């Protein structure tokens, strides 16, 4: 249940059509774009810009949650590790 809740939260706050944001937009340190001087850009990389490659990892986690077989060895909300 906790993993499902966390994925839902990520989808609501971080997911965009092209990837995941690196910081919640409600955070006061949020900077949606890497712009400005080299120093300003360096400081903004993990403060909100969307990174496309993170979206793939989110989609894989979401697919695992949706297709995870629940058995006696798999705790609720935990998807088994797939090769």
mmCIF file of C-alpha atoms in Angstrom:
data_model
loop_
_atom_site.group_PDB
_atom_site.id
_atom_site.type_symbol
_atom_site.label_atom_id
_atom_site.label_comp_id
_atom_site.label_asym_id
_atom_site.label_seq_id
_atom_site.Cartn_x
_atom_site.Cartn_y
_atom_site.Cartn_z
ATOM 1 C CA UNK A 1 0.000 0.000 0.000
ATOM 2 C CA UNK A 2 2.831 2.406 0.819
ATOM 3 C CA UNK A 3 4.558 1.854 -2.517
ATOM 4 C CA UNK A 4 1.323 2.373 -4.397
ATOM 5 C CA UNK A 5 0.682 5.581 -2.432
ATOM 6 C CA UNK A 6 4.209 6.814 -3.170
ATOM 7 C CA UNK A 7 3.858 6.135 -6.901
ATOM 8 C CA UNK A 8 0.557 7.995 -6.904
ATOM 9 C CA UNK A 9 2.223 10.961 -5.170
ATOM 10 C CA UNK A 10 5.052 10.972 -7.719
ATOM 11 C CA UNK A 11 2.508 10.908 -10.540
ATOM 12 C CA UNK A 12 0.598 13.849 -9.051
ATOM 13 C CA UNK A 13 3.537 16.094 -8.168
ATOM 14 C CA UNK A 14 6.474 15.168 -10.396
ATOM 15 C CA UNK A 15 5.169 13.543 -13.603
ATOM 16 C CA UNK A 16 4.950 15.562 -16.808
ATOM 17 C CA UNK A 17 4.282 14.448 -20.410
ATOM 18 C CA UNK A 18 8.040 14.305 -21.076
ATOM 19 C CA UNK A 19 9.536 12.991 -17.809
ATOM 20 C CA UNK A 20 9.761 13.637 -14.086
ATOM 21 C CA UNK A 21 10.548 16.871 -12.306
ATOM 22 C CA UNK A 22 13.509 16.760 -9.960
ATOM 23 C CA UNK A 23 11.727 18.712 -7.206
ATOM 24 C CA UNK A 24 8.122 19.246 -6.135
ATOM 25 C CA UNK A 25 6.811 22.543 -7.608
ATOM 26 C CA UNK A 26 5.453 23.508 -4.180
ATOM 27 C CA UNK A 27 8.983 23.545 -2.747
ATOM 28 C CA UNK A 28 10.278 27.134 -2.339
ATOM 29 C CA UNK A 29 13.588 26.103 -3.946
ATOM 30 C CA UNK A 30 11.817 24.936 -7.135
ATOM 31 C CA UNK A 31 13.359 26.212 -10.397
ATOM 32 C CA UNK A 32 11.589 24.826 -13.472
ATOM 33 C CA UNK A 33 14.383 25.520 -15.972
ATOM 34 C CA UNK A 34 18.171 25.512 -16.151
ATOM 35 C CA UNK A 35 18.805 29.083 -17.304
ATOM 36 C CA UNK A 36 21.199 31.903 -16.502
ATOM 37 C CA UNK A 37 24.905 31.898 -15.892
ATOM 38 C CA UNK A 38 26.860 28.664 -15.678
ATOM 39 C CA UNK A 39 26.666 28.798 -11.882
ATOM 40 C CA UNK A 40 22.893 29.428 -11.930
ATOM 41 C CA UNK A 41 22.393 26.515 -14.321
ATOM 42 C CA UNK A 42 24.588 24.235 -12.218
ATOM 43 C CA UNK A 43 22.587 25.086 -9.111
ATOM 44 C CA UNK A 44 19.231 24.377 -10.771
ATOM 45 C CA UNK A 45 19.812 20.865 -12.205
ATOM 46 C CA UNK A 46 18.123 19.108 -9.272
ATOM 47 C CA UNK A 47 15.765 21.907 -8.280
ATOM 48 C CA UNK A 48 12.851 21.127 -10.575
ATOM 49 C CA UNK A 49 13.768 20.759 -14.249
ATOM 50 C CA UNK A 50 12.192 17.772 -15.998
ATOM 51 C CA UNK A 51 14.517 14.909 -16.890
ATOM 52 C CA UNK A 52 13.116 12.620 -19.566
ATOM 53 C CA UNK A 53 15.049 9.513 -18.566
ATOM 54 C CA UNK A 54 13.426 9.501 -15.113
ATOM 55 C CA UNK A 55 10.019 9.029 -16.740
ATOM 56 C CA UNK A 56 11.003 5.606 -18.009
ATOM 57 C CA UNK A 57 11.962 4.442 -14.539
ATOM 58 C CA UNK A 58 8.651 5.716 -13.181
ATOM 59 C CA UNK A 59 6.730 3.851 -15.893
ATOM 60 C CA UNK A 60 8.625 0.624 -15.141
ATOM 61 C CA UNK A 61 7.836 0.929 -11.412
ATOM 62 C CA UNK A 62 4.195 1.678 -12.185
ATOM 63 C CA UNK A 63 3.929 -1.339 -14.502
ATOM 64 C CA UNK A 64 5.477 -3.592 -11.847
ATOM 65 C CA UNK A 65 2.979 -2.395 -9.257
ATOM 66 C CA UNK A 66 0.046 -3.045 -11.589
ATOM 67 C CA UNK A 67 1.175 -6.529 -12.614
ATOM 68 C CA UNK A 68 2.685 -7.792 -9.351
ATOM 69 C CA UNK A 69 1.281 -11.168 -8.345
ATOM 70 C CA UNK A 70 0.386 -11.213 -4.691
ATOM 71 C CA UNK A 71 1.353 -14.446 -2.977
ATOM 72 C CA UNK A 72 2.390 -15.501 0.481
ATOM 73 C CA UNK A 73 6.031 -14.583 -0.194
ATOM 74 C CA UNK A 74 5.341 -11.127 -1.601
ATOM 75 C CA UNK A 75 4.331 -8.517 0.981
ATOM 76 C CA UNK A 76 1.340 -6.354 -0.008
ATOM 77 C CA UNK A 77 2.360 -3.431 -2.191
ATOM 78 C CA UNK A 78 5.759 -4.875 -3.101
ATOM 79 C CA UNK A 79 6.356 -5.951 -6.664
ATOM 80 C CA UNK A 80 8.723 -8.880 -7.156
ATOM 81 C CA UNK A 81 12.041 -8.083 -8.810
ATOM 82 C CA UNK A 82 11.874 -9.075 -12.460
ATOM 83 C CA UNK A 83 14.944 -10.051 -14.485
#
